[in-house]
Tab-separated table of C-alpha atoms and ligand atoms in Angstrom:
chain	number	residue	atom	x	y	z
A	148	UNK	CA	7.312	190.622	218.141
A	149	UNK	CA	4.990	193.444	218.086
A	150	UNK	CA	1.521	193.135	215.873
A	151	UNK	CA	-0.150	196.241	214.675
A	152	UNK	CA	-3.255	196.345	215.340
A	153	UNK	CA	-4.798	200.281	214.819
A	154	UNK	CA	-3.173	202.938	213.154
A	155	UNK	CA	-1.763	204.196	217.064
A	156	UNK	CA	-1.861	201.040	218.714
A	157	UNK	CA	0.691	198.102	218.510
A	158	UNK	CA	0.448	194.671	220.370
A	159	UNK	CA	3.470	194.121	222.452
A	160	UNK	CA	2.372	191.281	224.934
A	161	UNK	CA	3.515	187.733	225.877
A	162	UNK	CA	1.085	184.798	224.714
A	163	UNK	CA	1.907	182.188	227.341
A	164	UNK	CA	0.774	178.805	226.355
A	165	UNK	CA	2.405	176.701	229.174
A	166	UNK	CA	0.565	178.456	232.111
A	167	UNK	CA	-1.437	176.339	233.994
A	168	UNK	CA	-1.918	177.600	236.738
A	169	UNK	CA	-2.135	181.140	237.869
A	170	UNK	CA	-2.357	182.795	241.387
A	171	UNK	CA	0.258	180.775	242.558
A	172	UNK	CA	-2.116	177.364	242.480
A	173	UNK	CA	-5.237	179.300	243.241
A	174	UNK	CA	-6.734	179.066	239.629
A	175	UNK	CA	-6.478	176.801	236.593
A	176	UNK	CA	-5.457	177.902	233.375
A	177	UNK	CA	-6.356	175.033	231.147
A	178	UNK	CA	-5.887	177.317	227.792
A	179	UNK	CA	-2.493	179.133	228.900
A	180	UNK	CA	-3.015	182.897	228.863
A	181	UNK	CA	-1.656	186.113	227.138
A	182	UNK	CA	-0.169	189.447	229.031
A	183	UNK	CA	-1.038	192.147	226.582
A	184	UNK	CA	0.885	194.706	226.590
A	185	UNK	CA	-0.037	197.703	224.013
A	186	UNK	CA	2.255	200.909	222.473
A	187	UNK	CA	0.340	203.502	221.878
A	188	UNK	CA	1.877	206.194	219.152
A	189	UNK	CA	1.167	209.686	218.760
A	190	UNK	CA	4.103	212.118	218.265
A	191	UNK	CA	5.042	210.793	221.923
A	192	UNK	CA	4.568	206.970	222.571
A	193	UNK	CA	3.250	205.131	225.492
A	194	UNK	CA	3.548	201.900	226.675
A	195	UNK	CA	0.647	200.387	228.435
A	196	UNK	CA	1.145	197.686	231.074
A	197	UNK	CA	4.291	194.859	231.058
A	198	UNK	CA	4.338	191.569	231.288
A	199	UNK	CA	4.841	188.711	234.028
A	200	UNK	CA	8.313	188.415	235.490
A	201	UNK	CA	9.760	185.321	233.671
A	202	UNK	CA	9.247	186.997	230.086
A	203	UNK	CA	10.945	189.892	231.173
A	204	UNK	CA	13.743	189.628	229.147
A	205	UNK	CA	12.469	188.786	225.891
A	206	UNK	CA	9.795	191.710	226.706
A	207	UNK	CA	12.254	194.396	227.057
A	208	UNK	CA	14.576	192.945	224.245
A	209	UNK	CA	11.547	192.922	222.041
A	210	UNK	CA	11.037	196.883	223.216
A	211	UNK	CA	14.448	197.292	222.145
A	212	UNK	CA	13.906	196.347	218.684
A	213	UNK	CA	11.062	198.081	218.123
A	214	UNK	CA	10.106	200.781	219.104
A	215	UNK	CA	13.337	201.115	220.440
A	216	UNK	CA	13.845	201.651	224.143
A	217	UNK	CA	14.284	205.512	223.498
A	218	UNK	CA	11.291	205.740	221.923
A	219	UNK	CA	9.189	205.001	225.253
A	220	UNK	CA	7.991	208.449	226.687
A	221	UNK	CA	5.690	207.400	229.172
A	222	UNK	CA	5.038	203.934	230.897
A	223	UNK	CA	1.299	203.766	231.759
A	224	UNK	CA	0.359	200.871	234.558
A	225	UNK	CA	-2.929	199.876	234.693
A	226	UNK	CA	-2.712	197.580	237.235
A	227	UNK	CA	0.458	196.455	239.133
A	228	UNK	CA	-0.191	192.708	240.002
A	229	UNK	CA	2.979	190.839	238.883
A	230	UNK	CA	1.569	189.389	235.954
A	231	UNK	CA	1.266	193.072	234.527
A	232	UNK	CA	4.347	194.842	236.397
A	233	UNK	CA	6.769	191.688	236.705
A	234	UNK	CA	8.686	193.320	233.738
A	235	UNK	CA	8.588	196.391	235.080
A	236	UNK	CA	12.264	196.452	237.378
A	237	UNK	CA	13.925	195.119	233.978
A	238	UNK	CA	12.230	197.984	231.662
A	239	UNK	CA	13.122	200.862	234.294
A	240	UNK	CA	16.693	199.769	234.897
A	241	UNK	CA	17.108	201.043	231.076
A	242	UNK	CA	14.974	204.163	231.338
A	243	UNK	CA	14.889	205.031	234.830
A	244	UNK	CA	13.691	208.837	233.807
A	245	UNK	CA	10.717	207.684	231.801
A	246	UNK	CA	7.185	208.721	233.726
A	247	UNK	CA	4.971	206.322	235.324
A	248	UNK	CA	1.466	206.958	235.071
A	249	UNK	CA	-0.478	205.081	237.620
A	250	UNK	CA	-3.176	205.533	240.553
A	251	UNK	CA	-2.087	206.383	244.123
A	252	UNK	CA	-2.364	203.071	245.062
A	253	UNK	CA	-0.656	201.360	241.802
A	254	UNK	CA	2.350	203.534	242.928
A	255	UNK	CA	2.177	202.168	246.583
A	256	UNK	CA	1.971	198.550	244.906
A	257	UNK	CA	5.007	199.231	242.679
A	258	UNK	CA	6.785	201.050	245.625
A	259	UNK	CA	5.794	197.805	248.105
A	260	UNK	CA	6.390	195.168	245.288
A	261	UNK	CA	9.428	196.223	243.954
A	262	UNK	CA	11.149	198.712	245.954
A	263	UNK	CA	11.594	201.208	243.159
A	264	UNK	CA	11.929	205.147	243.342
A	265	UNK	CA	10.288	205.595	239.535
A	266	UNK	CA	9.454	209.001	237.637
A	267	UNK	CA	5.554	208.355	239.393
A	268	UNK	CA	2.852	210.159	238.192
A	269	UNK	CA	-0.712	210.073	240.031
A	270	UNK	CA	-3.634	210.067	237.935
A	271	UNK	CA	-7.113	209.956	238.928
A	272	UNK	CA	-10.336	209.663	236.755
A	273	UNK	CA	-10.463	212.356	233.870
A	274	UNK	CA	-6.918	213.197	233.705
A	275	UNK	CA	-5.345	212.897	230.606
A	276	UNK	CA	-2.100	212.748	228.510
A	277	UNK	CA	-1.639	214.170	225.089
A	278	UNK	CA	0.832	212.215	222.998
A	279	UNK	CA	0.127	214.771	220.207
A	280	UNK	CA	-1.296	213.992	216.475
A	281	UNK	CA	-4.959	214.148	218.105
A	282	UNK	CA	-3.773	211.089	220.504
A	283	UNK	CA	-4.875	211.374	223.591
A	284	UNK	CA	-5.221	208.949	226.625
A	285	UNK	CA	-7.893	209.440	229.341
A	286	UNK	CA	-7.487	207.761	232.845
A	287	UNK	CA	-10.261	206.231	234.580
A	288	UNK	CA	-9.898	204.672	238.152
A	289	UNK	CA	-11.465	200.962	239.131
A	290	UNK	CA	-10.909	200.322	242.253
A	291	UNK	CA	-11.379	196.911	243.275
A	292	UNK	CA	-11.517	195.535	239.858
A	293	UNK	CA	-10.016	193.547	241.325
A	294	UNK	CA	-7.289	195.158	243.034
A	295	UNK	CA	-7.258	198.766	244.738
A	296	UNK	CA	-5.034	200.187	242.205
A	297	UNK	CA	-6.983	199.008	238.887
A	298	UNK	CA	-7.566	201.784	236.159
A	299	UNK	CA	-8.669	201.909	232.937
A	300	UNK	CA	-7.025	203.904	229.770
A	301	UNK	CA	-9.147	204.946	226.964
A	302	UNK	CA	-7.518	206.100	223.616
A	303	UNK	CA	-9.695	208.470	221.605
A	304	UNK	CA	-8.344	207.683	218.292
A	305	UNK	CA	-9.270	204.849	216.006
A	306	UNK	CA	-12.884	204.675	216.925
A	307	UNK	CA	-12.104	204.597	220.893
A	308	UNK	CA	-10.434	202.067	222.469
A	309	UNK	CA	-10.878	201.064	226.032
A	310	UNK	CA	-7.681	199.170	227.796
A	311	UNK	CA	-9.194	197.569	230.368
A	312	UNK	CA	-6.442	195.380	231.916
A	313	UNK	CA	-7.955	192.335	233.639
A	314	UNK	CA	-11.328	193.166	233.114
A	315	UNK	CA	-13.243	191.839	230.214
A	316	UNK	CA	-10.146	189.356	229.734
A	317	UNK	CA	-9.906	185.711	229.463
A	318	UNK	CA	-7.203	183.025	230.352
A	319	UNK	CA	-6.639	181.874	226.666
A	320	UNK	CA	-3.408	181.737	224.663
A	321	UNK	CA	-4.067	182.452	221.009
A	322	UNK	CA	-1.591	183.511	218.356
A	323	UNK	CA	-5.163	185.521	216.912
A	324	UNK	CA	-5.078	188.540	218.843
A	325	UNK	CA	-9.277	188.847	218.341
A	326	UNK	CA	-11.982	187.463	220.027
A	327	UNK	CA	-14.240	187.114	216.666
A	328	UNK	CA	-11.070	184.563	215.479
A	329	UNK	CA	-11.740	182.193	218.543
A	330	UNK	CA	-14.083	179.104	219.074
A	331	UNK	CA	-16.813	181.010	220.778
A	332	UNK	CA	-17.453	178.328	223.405
A	333	UNK	CA	-14.142	178.556	224.624
A	334	UNK	CA	-13.513	182.034	224.285
A	335	UNK	CA	-16.687	182.352	226.430
A	336	UNK	CA	-15.977	179.611	229.003
A	337	UNK	CA	-12.779	181.421	229.585
A	338	UNK	CA	-14.310	184.799	230.081
A	339	UNK	CA	-16.937	183.450	232.248
A	340	UNK	CA	-14.677	181.244	234.667
A	341	UNK	CA	-12.463	184.428	234.751
A	342	UNK	CA	-15.257	186.521	236.055
A	343	UNK	CA	-16.575	183.410	238.376
A	344	UNK	CA	-13.233	183.001	239.770
A	345	UNK	CA	-11.607	186.721	240.288
A	346	UNK	CA	-14.473	188.889	239.530
A	347	UNK	CA	-17.422	187.910	240.966
A	348	UNK	CA	-16.865	189.024	244.454
A	349	UNK	CA	-16.717	192.712	243.221
A	350	UNK	CA	-19.878	192.373	241.108
A	351	UNK	CA	-21.282	195.843	242.578
A	352	UNK	CA	-18.314	197.446	241.655
A	353	UNK	CA	-18.449	195.946	237.905
A	354	UNK	CA	-22.117	197.258	237.322
A	355	UNK	CA	-21.471	200.600	239.036
A	356	UNK	CA	-18.269	201.082	236.831
A	357	UNK	CA	-19.910	199.762	234.002
A	358	UNK	CA	-22.431	202.470	234.013
A	359	UNK	CA	-20.437	204.952	234.710
A	360	UNK	CA	-18.354	204.393	231.767
A	361	UNK	CA	-21.516	203.942	229.472
A	362	UNK	CA	-22.859	207.246	230.661
A	363	UNK	CA	-19.738	208.757	229.373
A	364	UNK	CA	-21.171	208.047	226.144
A	365	UNK	CA	-17.527	207.126	224.675
A	366	UNK	CA	-17.014	205.940	221.065
A	367	UNK	CA	-15.938	202.461	221.251
A	368	UNK	CA	-14.454	200.308	218.775
A	369	UNK	CA	-12.574	197.914	220.587
A	370	UNK	CA	-12.126	196.721	224.311
A	371	UNK	CA	-8.431	195.541	224.728
A	372	UNK	CA	-7.872	193.360	227.987
A	373	UNK	CA	-4.533	192.635	229.372
A	374	UNK	CA	-5.797	188.772	229.157
A	375	UNK	CA	-6.486	187.026	226.348
A	376	UNK	CA	-8.084	188.136	223.044
A	377	UNK	CA	-9.412	191.580	222.195
A	378	UNK	CA	-13.006	192.667	221.920
A	379	UNK	CA	-13.094	194.265	218.553
A	380	UNK	CA	-16.208	192.799	216.731
A	381	UNK	CA	-19.219	194.342	218.801
A	382	UNK	CA	-17.298	195.165	221.918
A	383	UNK	CA	-20.450	195.437	223.353
A	384	UNK	CA	-21.017	192.084	223.779
A	385	UNK	CA	-18.617	191.182	226.364
A	386	UNK	CA	-19.956	194.514	228.351
A	387	UNK	CA	-23.729	193.084	228.020
A	388	UNK	CA	-22.238	190.055	229.443
A	389	UNK	CA	-20.788	191.375	232.360
A	390	UNK	CA	-23.713	193.453	233.154
A	391	UNK	CA	-25.675	189.822	233.319
A	392	UNK	CA	-23.043	188.258	235.253
A	393	UNK	CA	-22.475	191.083	237.876
A	394	UNK	CA	-26.462	190.576	238.413
A	395	UNK	CA	-26.662	187.248	240.758
A	396	UNK	CA	-26.024	185.312	237.565
A	397	UNK	CA	-27.720	181.983	236.923
A	398	UNK	CA	-28.991	179.282	234.555
A	399	UNK	CA	-31.346	176.661	235.092
A	400	UNK	CA	-28.800	174.613	235.895
A	401	UNK	CA	-28.053	172.493	239.407
A	402	UNK	CA	-24.696	171.171	240.461
A	403	UNK	CA	-24.376	168.128	242.674
A	404	UNK	CA	-20.892	168.243	244.175
A	405	UNK	CA	-19.824	165.347	246.562
A	406	UNK	CA	-16.668	163.966	247.925
A	407	UNK	CA	-16.397	160.474	248.889
A	408	UNK	CA	-14.061	157.619	250.511
A	409	UNK	CA	-15.739	154.246	250.002
A	410	UNK	CA	-18.483	155.717	247.145
A	411	UNK	CA	-21.427	155.794	249.775
A	412	UNK	CA	-21.612	159.454	249.055
A	413	UNK	CA	-21.180	159.153	246.002
A	414	UNK	CA	-23.817	156.829	245.419
A	415	UNK	CA	-25.869	159.412	247.161
A	416	UNK	CA	-24.884	162.242	245.093
A	417	UNK	CA	-26.214	159.919	241.752
A	418	UNK	CA	-29.104	159.203	243.085
A	419	UNK	CA	-30.067	162.739	244.282
A	420	UNK	CA	-29.063	164.124	240.588
A	421	UNK	CA	-31.538	161.065	239.184
A	422	UNK	CA	-34.297	162.581	241.295
A	423	UNK	CA	-33.535	166.327	240.444
A	424	UNK	CA	-33.678	165.110	236.761
A	425	UNK	CA	-36.945	163.240	236.825
A	426	UNK	CA	-38.471	166.059	238.859
A	427	UNK	CA	-37.029	168.600	236.394
A	428	UNK	CA	-36.479	167.308	233.364
A	429	UNK	CA	-35.387	170.637	231.647
A	430	UNK	CA	-32.703	171.429	234.419
A	431	UNK	CA	-29.109	170.432	233.528
A	432	UNK	CA	-27.426	168.689	236.411
A	433	UNK	CA	-23.962	168.484	236.660
A	434	UNK	CA	-22.157	166.044	239.437
A	435	UNK	CA	-18.580	166.708	240.450
A	436	UNK	CA	-16.445	164.786	242.618
A	437	UNK	CA	-14.572	167.638	244.468
A	438	UNK	CA	-11.295	165.673	245.218
A	439	UNK	CA	-10.899	165.095	241.551
A	440	UNK	CA	-12.770	167.646	239.666
A	441	UNK	CA	-10.656	170.769	239.133
A	442	UNK	CA	-11.870	173.373	241.935
A	443	UNK	CA	-12.295	176.723	239.489
A	444	UNK	CA	-14.303	174.751	237.035
A	445	UNK	CA	-16.370	173.581	239.933
A	446	UNK	CA	-16.818	177.155	241.083
A	447	UNK	CA	-17.796	177.848	237.558
A	448	UNK	CA	-20.514	175.437	237.633
A	449	UNK	CA	-21.730	177.017	241.167
A	450	UNK	CA	-21.769	180.361	239.247
A	451	UNK	CA	-23.814	179.269	236.723
A	452	UNK	CA	-26.234	177.160	238.920
A	453	UNK	CA	-29.440	178.481	240.373
A	454	UNK	CA	-28.815	175.914	243.118
A	455	UNK	CA	-26.255	173.419	244.334
A	456	UNK	CA	-26.393	170.225	246.691
A	457	UNK	CA	-23.260	169.335	248.510
A	458	UNK	CA	-21.949	166.453	250.240
A	459	UNK	CA	-18.926	164.869	251.918
A	460	UNK	CA	-18.718	161.824	254.485
A	461	UNK	CA	-18.151	162.348	258.045
A	462	UNK	CA	-14.138	162.305	258.625
A	463	UNK	CA	-13.327	163.023	262.222
A	464	UNK	CA	-16.378	164.962	263.307
A	465	UNK	CA	-15.830	167.255	260.443
A	466	UNK	CA	-15.777	166.998	256.248
A	467	UNK	CA	-13.286	166.343	253.688
A	468	UNK	CA	-10.697	168.442	252.834
A	469	UNK	CA	-11.604	169.100	249.367
A	470	UNK	CA	-15.402	170.021	250.636
A	471	UNK	CA	-14.562	172.579	253.201
A	472	UNK	CA	-11.522	174.042	250.955
A	473	UNK	CA	-14.297	174.398	248.123
A	474	UNK	CA	-17.009	176.117	250.238
A	475	UNK	CA	-14.555	178.260	251.749
A	476	UNK	CA	-13.698	179.194	248.258
A	477	UNK	CA	-17.341	179.655	247.508
A	478	UNK	CA	-17.777	182.117	250.332
A	479	UNK	CA	-15.026	184.672	249.046
A	480	UNK	CA	-16.725	184.722	245.988
A	481	UNK	CA	-19.842	185.877	247.143
A	482	UNK	CA	-22.416	184.096	244.816
A	483	UNK	CA	-26.045	185.421	245.668
A	484	UNK	CA	-29.508	183.971	245.306
A	485	UNK	CA	-28.479	180.257	244.973
A	486	UNK	CA	-30.365	177.740	246.907
A	487	UNK	CA	-28.556	174.737	248.393
A	488	UNK	CA	-28.885	171.643	250.398
A	489	UNK	CA	-26.576	169.120	252.343
A	490	UNK	CA	-26.041	165.519	252.241
A	491	UNK	CA	-23.547	162.966	253.177
A	492	UNK	CA	-22.941	159.307	254.468
A	493	UNK	CA	-21.300	158.382	258.038
A	494	UNK	CA	-20.204	155.297	260.098
A	495	UNK	CA	-20.521	156.299	263.903
A	496	UNK	CA	-20.677	160.548	264.768
A	497	UNK	CA	-22.329	161.790	261.287
A	498	UNK	CA	-21.685	165.635	261.828
A	499	UNK	CA	-20.345	165.699	257.952
A	500	UNK	CA	-24.397	166.721	256.791
A	501	UNK	CA	-24.701	169.455	259.305
A	502	UNK	CA	-21.113	170.787	258.771
A	503	UNK	CA	-21.662	171.354	255.158
A	504	UNK	CA	-25.043	172.852	255.942
A	505	UNK	CA	-23.469	175.093	258.365
A	506	UNK	CA	-20.726	176.135	255.851
A	507	UNK	CA	-23.188	176.735	252.717
A	508	UNK	CA	-25.028	178.990	255.123
A	509	UNK	CA	-21.659	180.964	256.014
A	510	UNK	CA	-20.836	181.071	252.361
A	511	UNK	CA	-24.503	182.956	251.795
A	512	UNK	CA	-26.420	179.906	250.111
A	513	UNK	CA	-29.885	179.817	251.190
A	514	UNK	CA	-30.153	176.329	252.351
A	515	UNK	CA	-33.629	175.049	251.909
A	516	UNK	CA	-33.800	172.009	253.970
A	517	UNK	CA	-31.924	170.394	256.516
A	518	UNK	CA	-29.812	167.804	254.372
A	519	UNK	CA	-30.177	163.633	254.310
A	520	UNK	CA	-27.459	161.466	255.759
A	521	UNK	CA	-26.942	157.713	255.456
A	522	UNK	CA	-25.476	155.589	258.015
A	523	UNK	CA	-22.965	153.076	256.156
A	524	UNK	CA	-23.205	152.178	252.297
A	525	UNK	CA	-26.842	153.065	251.529
A	526	UNK	CA	-29.085	150.125	250.770
A	527	UNK	CA	-31.874	150.189	248.189
A	528	UNK	CA	-34.221	152.203	250.747
A	529	UNK	CA	-31.460	154.746	251.205
A	530	UNK	CA	-31.112	155.189	248.195
A	531	UNK	CA	-34.420	155.664	247.210
A	532	UNK	CA	-34.508	158.406	249.746
A	533	UNK	CA	-31.785	160.156	248.131
A	534	UNK	CA	-33.671	159.916	244.691
A	535	UNK	CA	-36.823	161.448	246.549
A	536	UNK	CA	-34.444	163.841	248.201
A	537	UNK	CA	-33.497	165.139	244.758
A	538	UNK	CA	-37.082	165.398	243.948
A	539	UNK	CA	-38.109	167.275	246.915
A	540	UNK	CA	-35.195	169.787	246.265
A	541	UNK	CA	-36.403	170.503	243.351
A	542	UNK	CA	-40.037	171.395	244.716
A	543	UNK	CA	-38.242	173.985	247.274
A	544	UNK	CA	-36.463	176.297	244.845
B	23	FEO	FE1	-4.036	190.168	235.194
B	23	FEO	FE2	-4.785	191.325	238.601
B	23	FEO	O1	-3.651	190.736	237.379
């Protein structure tokens, strides 16, 4: 059921404790998620966004109870990916004439996804919707944050509230609505994972949009995203984080990522990480097996790292499925200003290291050397070479 947030705003979304993957299986959501929908009330009432389709019945039933479907005067769709628009068809069956406010691309997506002919009102940046009683909503287009239809909606009342949809969100289920009630490390890990895996590729647009909004000098007491917790205490904190994350973010971290068939590449990875640690004791070094670690957690580690070292055994003249898939995902996410190198064991043809190097270059990493490869199982001399390789890698950064 709904939860009152401020004088004019009520949360009416769905907390999804069960969700373990999102975007099909592209993104892991270890801590569930929520689909935040909001009611904004002046003399008229607007509903902002809906919830994912599997929850459509309870969502519409809740609205029937409060405020009553006949009390919804406007529907505003900030973004029409199915996690936010999935309940729209069920809702609009009940209130077919209510105007639906969205961007031009939003209308195209609703028509394309649901084949619905609704009472569309297409809006652009700066357009407003007056709900009466001094309550005014202003629309701000935010294309490619992260879909072409995305927009934010700003409420002038209650100190200023920015409804930012996916922006500033986290996949994090919690009964408490607000970020200031959360475990801070969980909250920021999930916010960062969300940014790294969904928004990083659009970082130039993130920076430009945030600067444009800051330039509007709007009062801001709350940022209310459509996933996870709402930023009520110092909402500027997540804006500042986004500006940092969008600017080729990196920490003093190096991640060693490998796949292995018979442990040779794993032993190389461990020695390389030891060499890195010896040469740079202050650097956090993490070692991750790409075939067993969660791919989105690895990508989050890459996002945080200043450099990565990636290894695969040679398999059928190329590299493992896990390494190829991971580096292709990294390519799509367009990480910037990160150094890299490759390694791997082999039995005869030995292309793996070279293939990884090629993938790293294609994904935009600055590859600092030709990598290191070891034939068959590494003996002590080979392991020592890997440790030395780790030390030398640090010198090349
Ligand atoms: Fe949360 Fe892009 O949908």
